[in-house]
PDB file of C-alpha atoms in Angstrom:
ATOM      1  CA  UNK A   1      15.218  30.768 -23.929  1.00  0.00           C
ATOM      2  CA  UNK A   2      12.946  30.616 -20.885  1.00  0.00           C
ATOM      3  CA  UNK A   3      10.102  29.309 -23.010  1.00  0.00           C
ATOM      4  CA  UNK A   4      12.142  26.160 -23.652  1.00  0.00           C
ATOM      5  CA  UNK A   5      12.515  25.258 -19.979  1.00  0.00           C
ATOM      6  CA  UNK A   6       9.353  26.565 -18.390  1.00  0.00           C
ATOM      7  CA  UNK A   7       6.520  24.062 -18.318  1.00  0.00           C
ATOM      8  CA  UNK A   8       3.145  24.917 -19.784  1.00  0.00           C
ATOM      9  CA  UNK A   9      -0.231  23.756 -18.468  1.00  0.00           C
ATOM     10  CA  UNK A  10      -0.434  21.375 -21.425  1.00  0.00           C
ATOM     11  CA  UNK A  11       2.970  19.785 -20.709  1.00  0.00           C
ATOM     12  CA  UNK A  12       2.132  19.431 -17.002  1.00  0.00           C
ATOM     13  CA  UNK A  13      -1.070  17.565 -17.856  1.00  0.00           C
ATOM     14  CA  UNK A  14       0.736  15.096 -20.098  1.00  0.00           C
ATOM     15  CA  UNK A  15       3.927  14.485 -18.144  1.00  0.00           C
ATOM     16  CA  UNK A  16       4.291  11.188 -16.299  1.00  0.00           C
ATOM     17  CA  UNK A  17       3.400  11.645 -12.599  1.00  0.00           C
ATOM     18  CA  UNK A  18       6.158  10.780 -10.129  1.00  0.00           C
ATOM     19  CA  UNK A  19       4.958   8.053  -7.760  1.00  0.00           C
ATOM     20  CA  UNK A  20       6.950   7.356  -4.602  1.00  0.00           C
ATOM     21  CA  UNK A  21       7.043   3.730  -3.425  1.00  0.00           C
ATOM     22  CA  UNK A  22       8.183   2.809   0.076  1.00  0.00           C
ATOM     23  CA  UNK A  23      11.033   0.296   0.168  1.00  0.00           C
ATOM     24  CA  UNK A  24      12.812  -1.784   2.821  1.00  0.00           C
ATOM     25  CA  UNK A  25      16.403  -1.903   4.038  1.00  0.00           C
ATOM     26  CA  UNK A  26      17.967  -5.352   4.179  1.00  0.00           C
ATOM     27  CA  UNK A  27      21.465  -6.793   4.112  1.00  0.00           C
ATOM     28  CA  UNK A  28      22.247  -8.005   0.612  1.00  0.00           C
ATOM     29  CA  UNK A  29      25.167  -9.583  -1.196  1.00  0.00           C
ATOM     30  CA  UNK A  30      27.203  -7.425  -3.574  1.00  0.00           C
ATOM     31  CA  UNK A  31      30.012  -9.566  -4.903  1.00  0.00           C
ATOM     32  CA  UNK A  32      32.122 -10.560  -1.881  1.00  0.00           C
ATOM     33  CA  UNK A  33      30.459  -7.955   0.365  1.00  0.00           C
ATOM     34  CA  UNK A  34      27.298  -8.034   2.443  1.00  0.00           C
ATOM     35  CA  UNK A  35      25.956  -4.479   2.498  1.00  0.00           C
ATOM     36  CA  UNK A  36      22.759  -2.789   3.611  1.00  0.00           C
ATOM     37  CA  UNK A  37      20.568  -2.235   0.567  1.00  0.00           C
ATOM     38  CA  UNK A  38      17.302  -0.503  -0.230  1.00  0.00           C
ATOM     39  CA  UNK A  39      15.114  -3.157  -1.852  1.00  0.00           C
ATOM     40  CA  UNK A  40      11.673  -3.452  -3.433  1.00  0.00           C
ATOM     41  CA  UNK A  41      10.079  -6.198  -5.546  1.00  0.00           C
ATOM     42  CA  UNK A  42      10.243  -5.083  -9.163  1.00  0.00           C
ATOM     43  CA  UNK A  43       6.529  -5.687  -9.703  1.00  0.00           C
ATOM     44  CA  UNK A  44       5.735  -2.348  -8.078  1.00  0.00           C
ATOM     45  CA  UNK A  45       7.915  -0.283 -10.384  1.00  0.00           C
ATOM     46  CA  UNK A  46       6.746  -2.249 -13.431  1.00  0.00           C
ATOM     47  CA  UNK A  47       3.092  -1.654 -12.532  1.00  0.00           C
ATOM     48  CA  UNK A  48       3.636   2.097 -12.067  1.00  0.00           C
ATOM     49  CA  UNK A  49       5.480   2.345 -15.393  1.00  0.00           C
ATOM     50  CA  UNK A  50       2.775   0.344 -17.201  1.00  0.00           C
ATOM     51  CA  UNK A  51       0.186   2.666 -15.652  1.00  0.00           C
ATOM     52  CA  UNK A  52       1.986   5.712 -17.059  1.00  0.00           C
ATOM     53  CA  UNK A  53       3.874   6.902 -13.988  1.00  0.00           C
ATOM     54  CA  UNK A  54       7.502   7.316 -12.977  1.00  0.00           C
ATOM     55  CA  UNK A  55       8.427   5.245  -9.895  1.00  0.00           C
ATOM     56  CA  UNK A  56      10.738   6.637  -7.210  1.00  0.00           C
ATOM     57  CA  UNK A  57      11.945   4.418  -4.355  1.00  0.00           C
ATOM     58  CA  UNK A  58      11.618   5.854  -0.841  1.00  0.00           C
ATOM     59  CA  UNK A  59      13.963   4.274   1.733  1.00  0.00           C
ATOM     60  CA  UNK A  60      12.886   3.859   5.364  1.00  0.00           C
ATOM     61  CA  UNK A  61      13.539   7.017   7.342  1.00  0.00           C
ATOM     62  CA  UNK A  62      13.023   9.372   4.418  1.00  0.00           C
ATOM     63  CA  UNK A  63      11.651  12.782   5.300  1.00  0.00           C
ATOM     64  CA  UNK A  64       7.974  13.509   4.547  1.00  0.00           C
ATOM     65  CA  UNK A  65       9.173  16.673   2.788  1.00  0.00           C
ATOM     66  CA  UNK A  66      10.011  14.342  -0.133  1.00  0.00           C
ATOM     67  CA  UNK A  67       6.307  14.547  -0.896  1.00  0.00           C
ATOM     68  CA  UNK A  68       7.124  17.981  -2.324  1.00  0.00           C
ATOM     69  CA  UNK A  69       8.471  16.253  -5.443  1.00  0.00           C
ATOM     70  CA  UNK A  70       5.862  13.474  -5.622  1.00  0.00           C
ATOM     71  CA  UNK A  71       2.494  13.332  -7.338  1.00  0.00           C
ATOM     72  CA  UNK A  72       1.384  10.115  -5.642  1.00  0.00           C
ATOM     73  CA  UNK A  73       2.463   7.555  -3.035  1.00  0.00           C
ATOM     74  CA  UNK A  74       2.392   3.757  -2.755  1.00  0.00           C
ATOM     75  CA  UNK A  75       2.970   2.270   0.700  1.00  0.00           C
ATOM     76  CA  UNK A  76       4.177  -1.191  -0.225  1.00  0.00           C
ATOM     77  CA  UNK A  77       3.994  -4.553   1.497  1.00  0.00           C
ATOM     78  CA  UNK A  78       6.646  -5.604   3.969  1.00  0.00           C
ATOM     79  CA  UNK A  79       7.243  -6.871   7.514  1.00  0.00           C
ATOM     80  CA  UNK A  80       4.738  -7.087  10.349  1.00  0.00           C
ATOM     81  CA  UNK A  81       3.814  -3.804  12.013  1.00  0.00           C
ATOM     82  CA  UNK A  82       4.989  -3.236  15.589  1.00  0.00           C
ATOM     83  CA  UNK A  83       1.883  -4.128  17.675  1.00  0.00           C
ATOM     84  CA  UNK A  84       2.676  -1.392  20.188  1.00  0.00           C
ATOM     85  CA  UNK A  85       1.458   1.068  17.540  1.00  0.00           C
ATOM     86  CA  UNK A  86      -2.065  -0.286  18.036  1.00  0.00           C
ATOM     87  CA  UNK A  87      -1.778  -0.888  21.770  1.00  0.00           C
ATOM     88  CA  UNK A  88      -0.959  -4.599  21.902  1.00  0.00           C
ATOM     89  CA  UNK A  89       1.917  -6.831  22.931  1.00  0.00           C
ATOM     90  CA  UNK A  90       3.458  -8.941  20.148  1.00  0.00           C
ATOM     91  CA  UNK A  91       2.318 -12.521  19.708  1.00  0.00           C
ATOM     92  CA  UNK A  92       4.839 -15.309  19.187  1.00  0.00           C
ATOM     93  CA  UNK A  93       4.082 -15.229  15.452  1.00  0.00           C
ATOM     94  CA  UNK A  94       5.163 -11.643  14.818  1.00  0.00           C
ATOM     95  CA  UNK A  95       8.109 -11.570  12.421  1.00  0.00           C
ATOM     96  CA  UNK A  96      11.034  -9.275  13.116  1.00  0.00           C
ATOM     97  CA  UNK A  97       9.536  -5.803  13.227  1.00  0.00           C
ATOM     98  CA  UNK A  98      11.209  -2.678  11.914  1.00  0.00           C
ATOM     99  CA  UNK A  99      10.017   0.166  14.169  1.00  0.00           C
ATOM    100  CA  UNK A 100      11.930   2.862  12.273  1.00  0.00           C
ATOM    101  CA  UNK A 101      10.204   1.847   9.048  1.00  0.00           C
ATOM    102  CA  UNK A 102       6.825   1.835  10.806  1.00  0.00           C
ATOM    103  CA  UNK A 103       7.371   5.379  12.074  1.00  0.00           C
ATOM    104  CA  UNK A 104       8.667   6.841   8.807  1.00  0.00           C
ATOM    105  CA  UNK A 105       5.911   5.250   6.716  1.00  0.00           C
ATOM    106  CA  UNK A 106       3.268   6.380   9.215  1.00  0.00           C
ATOM    107  CA  UNK A 107       4.597   9.924   8.869  1.00  0.00           C
ATOM    108  CA  UNK A 108       4.400   9.651   5.073  1.00  0.00           C
ATOM    109  CA  UNK A 109       0.797   8.434   5.256  1.00  0.00           C
ATOM    110  CA  UNK A 110      -0.226  11.300   7.539  1.00  0.00           C
ATOM    111  CA  UNK A 111       1.511  13.869   5.350  1.00  0.00           C
ATOM    112  CA  UNK A 112       0.012  12.464   2.136  1.00  0.00           C
ATOM    113  CA  UNK A 113      -3.485  12.478   3.636  1.00  0.00           C
ATOM    114  CA  UNK A 114      -3.051  16.018   4.951  1.00  0.00           C
ATOM    115  CA  UNK A 115      -1.909  17.250   1.523  1.00  0.00           C
ATOM    116  CA  UNK A 116      -4.488  15.144  -0.341  1.00  0.00           C
ATOM    117  CA  UNK A 117      -1.747  13.425  -2.349  1.00  0.00           C
ATOM    118  CA  UNK A 118      -3.120  10.259  -4.022  1.00  0.00           C
ATOM    119  CA  UNK A 119      -2.240   7.290  -1.802  1.00  0.00           C
ATOM    120  CA  UNK A 120      -2.387   3.528  -2.367  1.00  0.00           C
ATOM    121  CA  UNK A 121      -1.583   1.047   0.419  1.00  0.00           C
ATOM    122  CA  UNK A 122      -0.694  -2.540  -0.498  1.00  0.00           C
ATOM    123  CA  UNK A 123      -0.961  -5.420   2.026  1.00  0.00           C
ATOM    124  CA  UNK A 124       1.094  -4.146   5.003  1.00  0.00           C
ATOM    125  CA  UNK A 125       0.556  -0.672   3.528  1.00  0.00           C
ATOM    126  CA  UNK A 126      -3.218  -1.035   3.928  1.00  0.00           C
ATOM    127  CA  UNK A 127      -2.769  -2.337   7.465  1.00  0.00           C
ATOM    128  CA  UNK A 128      -0.546   0.607   8.377  1.00  0.00           C
ATOM    129  CA  UNK A 129      -3.089   3.035   6.903  1.00  0.00           C
ATOM    130  CA  UNK A 130      -5.664   1.542   9.277  1.00  0.00           C
ATOM    131  CA  UNK A 131      -3.328   1.764  12.279  1.00  0.00           C
ATOM    132  CA  UNK A 132      -2.576   5.418  11.470  1.00  0.00           C
ATOM    133  CA  UNK A 133      -6.337   6.025  11.442  1.00  0.00           C
ATOM    134  CA  UNK A 134      -6.810   4.385  14.852  1.00  0.00           C
ATOM    135  CA  UNK A 135      -7.397   0.787  13.774  1.00  0.00           C
ATOM    136  CA  UNK A 136      -6.135  -2.608  14.955  1.00  0.00           C
ATOM    137  CA  UNK A 137      -4.674  -5.746  13.355  1.00  0.00           C
ATOM    138  CA  UNK A 138      -5.318  -9.478  13.717  1.00  0.00           C
ATOM    139  CA  UNK A 139      -1.767 -10.563  14.570  1.00  0.00           C
ATOM    140  CA  UNK A 140      -2.047 -14.127  13.242  1.00  0.00           C
ATOM    141  CA  UNK A 141      -5.006 -15.239  11.130  1.00  0.00           C
ATOM    142  CA  UNK A 142      -4.402 -19.013  11.517  1.00  0.00           C
ATOM    143  CA  UNK A 143      -5.230 -18.541  15.224  1.00  0.00           C
ATOM    144  CA  UNK A 144      -8.086 -16.065  14.698  1.00  0.00           C
ATOM    145  CA  UNK A 145     -11.558 -17.674  14.964  1.00  0.00           C
ATOM    146  CA  UNK A 146     -13.366 -17.486  11.641  1.00  0.00           C
ATOM    147  CA  UNK A 147     -10.240 -16.714   9.638  1.00  0.00           C
ATOM    148  CA  UNK A 148      -8.097 -19.811  10.244  1.00  0.00           C
ATOM    149  CA  UNK A 149      -7.936 -20.751   6.562  1.00  0.00           C
ATOM    150  CA  UNK A 150      -7.298 -17.251   5.269  1.00  0.00           C
ATOM    151  CA  UNK A 151      -4.116 -15.916   3.746  1.00  0.00           C
ATOM    152  CA  UNK A 152      -0.634 -17.196   3.157  1.00  0.00           C
ATOM    153  CA  UNK A 153       1.766 -18.268   5.861  1.00  0.00           C
ATOM    154  CA  UNK A 154       5.432 -19.180   5.697  1.00  0.00           C
ATOM    155  CA  UNK A 155       5.736 -18.264   2.024  1.00  0.00           C
ATOM    156  CA  UNK A 156       2.445 -19.767   0.868  1.00  0.00           C
ATOM    157  CA  UNK A 157       0.254 -17.965  -1.658  1.00  0.00           C
ATOM    158  CA  UNK A 158      -3.471 -18.659  -1.824  1.00  0.00           C
ATOM    159  CA  UNK A 159      -6.305 -17.253  -3.929  1.00  0.00           C
ATOM    160  CA  UNK A 160      -9.852 -16.224  -3.061  1.00  0.00           C
ATOM    161  CA  UNK A 161     -12.639 -13.898  -4.104  1.00  0.00           C
ATOM    162  CA  UNK A 162     -13.245 -10.373  -2.858  1.00  0.00           C
ATOM    163  CA  UNK A 163     -16.516  -8.461  -2.920  1.00  0.00           C
ATOM    164  CA  UNK A 164     -16.273  -4.686  -3.138  1.00  0.00           C
ATOM    165  CA  UNK A 165     -18.808  -2.370  -1.523  1.00  0.00           C
ATOM    166  CA  UNK A 166     -21.120  -0.677  -4.000  1.00  0.00           C
ATOM    167  CA  UNK A 167     -20.668   3.079  -4.124  1.00  0.00           C
ATOM    168  CA  UNK A 168     -17.015   3.019  -3.058  1.00  0.00           C
ATOM    169  CA  UNK A 169     -14.091   4.270  -5.098  1.00  0.00           C
ATOM    170  CA  UNK A 170     -12.638   0.744  -5.158  1.00  0.00           C
ATOM    171  CA  UNK A 171     -15.902  -0.653  -6.553  1.00  0.00           C
ATOM    172  CA  UNK A 172     -15.831   1.872  -9.393  1.00  0.00           C
ATOM    173  CA  UNK A 173     -12.279   0.790 -10.287  1.00  0.00           C
ATOM    174  CA  UNK A 174     -12.385  -2.989  -9.793  1.00  0.00           C
ATOM    175  CA  UNK A 175     -16.043  -3.902 -10.199  1.00  0.00           C
ATOM    176  CA  UNK A 176     -18.179  -5.929  -7.799  1.00  0.00           C
ATOM    177  CA  UNK A 177     -16.199  -9.184  -7.618  1.00  0.00           C
ATOM    178  CA  UNK A 178     -12.441  -9.656  -7.854  1.00  0.00           C
ATOM    179  CA  UNK A 179     -10.218 -12.745  -7.743  1.00  0.00           C
ATOM    180  CA  UNK A 180      -7.145 -11.889  -5.672  1.00  0.00           C
ATOM    181  CA  UNK A 181      -3.974 -13.412  -4.283  1.00  0.00           C
ATOM    182  CA  UNK A 182      -3.381 -13.776  -0.562  1.00  0.00           C
ATOM    183  CA  UNK A 183       0.120 -13.725   0.923  1.00  0.00           C
ATOM    184  CA  UNK A 184      -0.536 -12.411   4.434  1.00  0.00           C
ATOM    185  CA  UNK A 185      -0.816 -14.017   7.859  1.00  0.00           C
ATOM    186  CA  UNK A 186      -2.237 -10.847   9.427  1.00  0.00           C
ATOM    187  CA  UNK A 187      -5.363  -8.859   8.644  1.00  0.00           C
ATOM    188  CA  UNK A 188      -7.309  -5.774   9.594  1.00  0.00           C
ATOM    189  CA  UNK A 189      -9.553  -6.246  12.629  1.00  0.00           C
ATOM    190  CA  UNK A 190     -10.623  -2.603  12.975  1.00  0.00           C
ATOM    191  CA  UNK A 191     -10.118  -0.056  10.149  1.00  0.00           C
ATOM    192  CA  UNK A 192     -10.324   2.891  12.528  1.00  0.00           C
ATOM    193  CA  UNK A 193     -11.841   5.927  10.840  1.00  0.00           C
ATOM    194  CA  UNK A 194     -11.373   4.487   7.335  1.00  0.00           C
ATOM    195  CA  UNK A 195     -14.362   3.179   5.389  1.00  0.00           C
ATOM    196  CA  UNK A 196     -14.427  -0.513   4.447  1.00  0.00           C
ATOM    197  CA  UNK A 197     -14.568  -0.929   0.664  1.00  0.00           C
ATOM    198  CA  UNK A 198     -14.090  -4.710   0.262  1.00  0.00           C
ATOM    199  CA  UNK A 199     -14.428  -8.013   2.141  1.00  0.00           C
ATOM    200  CA  UNK A 200     -13.199 -11.528   1.503  1.00  0.00           C
ATOM    201  CA  UNK A 201     -16.002 -13.527  -0.095  1.00  0.00           C
ATOM    202  CA  UNK A 202     -15.512 -16.615   2.075  1.00  0.00           C
ATOM    203  CA  UNK A 203     -14.846 -15.292   5.580  1.00  0.00           C
ATOM    204  CA  UNK A 204     -15.661 -11.580   5.556  1.00  0.00           C
ATOM    205  CA  UNK A 205     -12.140 -10.376   6.375  1.00  0.00           C
ATOM    206  CA  UNK A 206     -11.579  -6.725   5.481  1.00  0.00           C
ATOM    207  CA  UNK A 207      -9.746  -6.583   2.130  1.00  0.00           C
ATOM    208  CA  UNK A 208     -10.141  -2.925   1.145  1.00  0.00           C
ATOM    209  CA  UNK A 209     -10.391   0.456   2.868  1.00  0.00           C
ATOM    210  CA  UNK A 210     -10.570   4.065   1.739  1.00  0.00           C
ATOM    211  CA  UNK A 211     -11.197   7.664   2.700  1.00  0.00           C
ATOM    212  CA  UNK A 212     -14.141   9.228   0.938  1.00  0.00           C
ATOM    213  CA  UNK A 213     -13.057  12.810   1.623  1.00  0.00           C
ATOM    214  CA  UNK A 214      -9.840  12.544  -0.425  1.00  0.00           C
ATOM    215  CA  UNK A 215      -9.114  12.427  -4.164  1.00  0.00           C
ATOM    216  CA  UNK A 216      -7.599   8.945  -3.949  1.00  0.00           C
ATOM    217  CA  UNK A 217      -6.884   7.205  -0.645  1.00  0.00           C
ATOM    218  CA  UNK A 218      -7.277   3.432  -1.006  1.00  0.00           C
ATOM    219  CA  UNK A 219      -5.764   0.394   0.662  1.00  0.00           C
ATOM    220  CA  UNK A 220      -6.059  -3.235  -0.449  1.00  0.00           C
ATOM    221  CA  UNK A 221      -4.905  -6.388   1.303  1.00  0.00           C
ATOM    222  CA  UNK A 222      -3.801  -8.202  -1.845  1.00  0.00           C
ATOM    223  CA  UNK A 223      -0.904  -7.578  -4.258  1.00  0.00           C
ATOM    224  CA  UNK A 224      -2.430  -6.370  -7.557  1.00  0.00           C
ATOM    225  CA  UNK A 225       1.014  -5.941  -9.129  1.00  0.00           C
ATOM    226  CA  UNK A 226       1.582  -9.711  -8.929  1.00  0.00           C
ATOM    227  CA  UNK A 227      -1.580 -10.710 -10.781  1.00  0.00           C
ATOM    228  CA  UNK A 228      -1.869  -8.142 -13.537  1.00  0.00           C
ATOM    229  CA  UNK A 229      -4.310  -5.771 -11.809  1.00  0.00           C
ATOM    230  CA  UNK A 230      -2.705  -2.707 -13.376  1.00  0.00           C
ATOM    231  CA  UNK A 231      -6.060  -0.921 -13.336  1.00  0.00           C
ATOM    232  CA  UNK A 232      -5.695  -0.013  -9.670  1.00  0.00           C
ATOM    233  CA  UNK A 233      -2.254   1.492 -10.298  1.00  0.00           C
ATOM    234  CA  UNK A 234      -3.586   3.244 -13.392  1.00  0.00           C
ATOM    235  CA  UNK A 235      -6.334   4.820 -11.289  1.00  0.00           C
ATOM    236  CA  UNK A 236      -3.679   6.042  -8.839  1.00  0.00           C
ATOM    237  CA  UNK A 237      -1.566   7.511 -11.644  1.00  0.00           C
ATOM    238  CA  UNK A 238      -4.620   9.164 -13.202  1.00  0.00           C
ATOM    239  CA  UNK A 239      -5.495  10.743  -9.851  1.00  0.00           C
ATOM    240  CA  UNK A 240      -1.878  11.878  -9.447  1.00  0.00           C
ATOM    241  CA  UNK A 241      -2.048  13.454 -12.888  1.00  0.00           C
ATOM    242  CA  UNK A 242      -5.232  15.237 -11.903  1.00  0.00           C
ATOM    243  CA  UNK A 243      -7.317  13.617 -14.625  1.00  0.00           C
TER     244      UNK A 243
END
């Protein structure tokens, strides 16, 4: 009987890795009621499933001990990061921050890095990875010299090229040149102790970061799940599987 329920090394290698994805809490309409809901754009879960993983939503405030049941982690996009976390006062362009979410996601990043759990940061997720590693953020690119035309603002989506750094993990996954979407009004000014793995082709803004001492610890400024870049999620799932 035990042989039917105990996993074998072969079954462990072929099972779908469980990938946690950070989500947001927002008030949402449920019939006649407005209730607090845990929400996440469906593109994230679709990308993880297409890459061979099992997505699991992680609400703000979740305990880092949840990593015990995860094989990998995606820190998703979301609201602006509280500037006090990188030693600055907020500019007038900072959207409503969610300090509790900042703290809980920072704790998840630290725990994942410490345990060497494969980690992928998307947009805000990449920025928060940098802040956790001692970095800083451009609070509003339209007012940042040299980057005035970069990114999306007030719902806009733009496109541009990205050049990856040869020899990096991101370069091995994406190749040398990538066409990406841009939906952010903030950007990384200082990556802290993370290594830069990609820049914007037209203005040099940091678009990718990573840690070279971990199995998989990558952040990108764009949203690959919105433009069919499943390869990056597949690389995460493969790392989570141990392949």
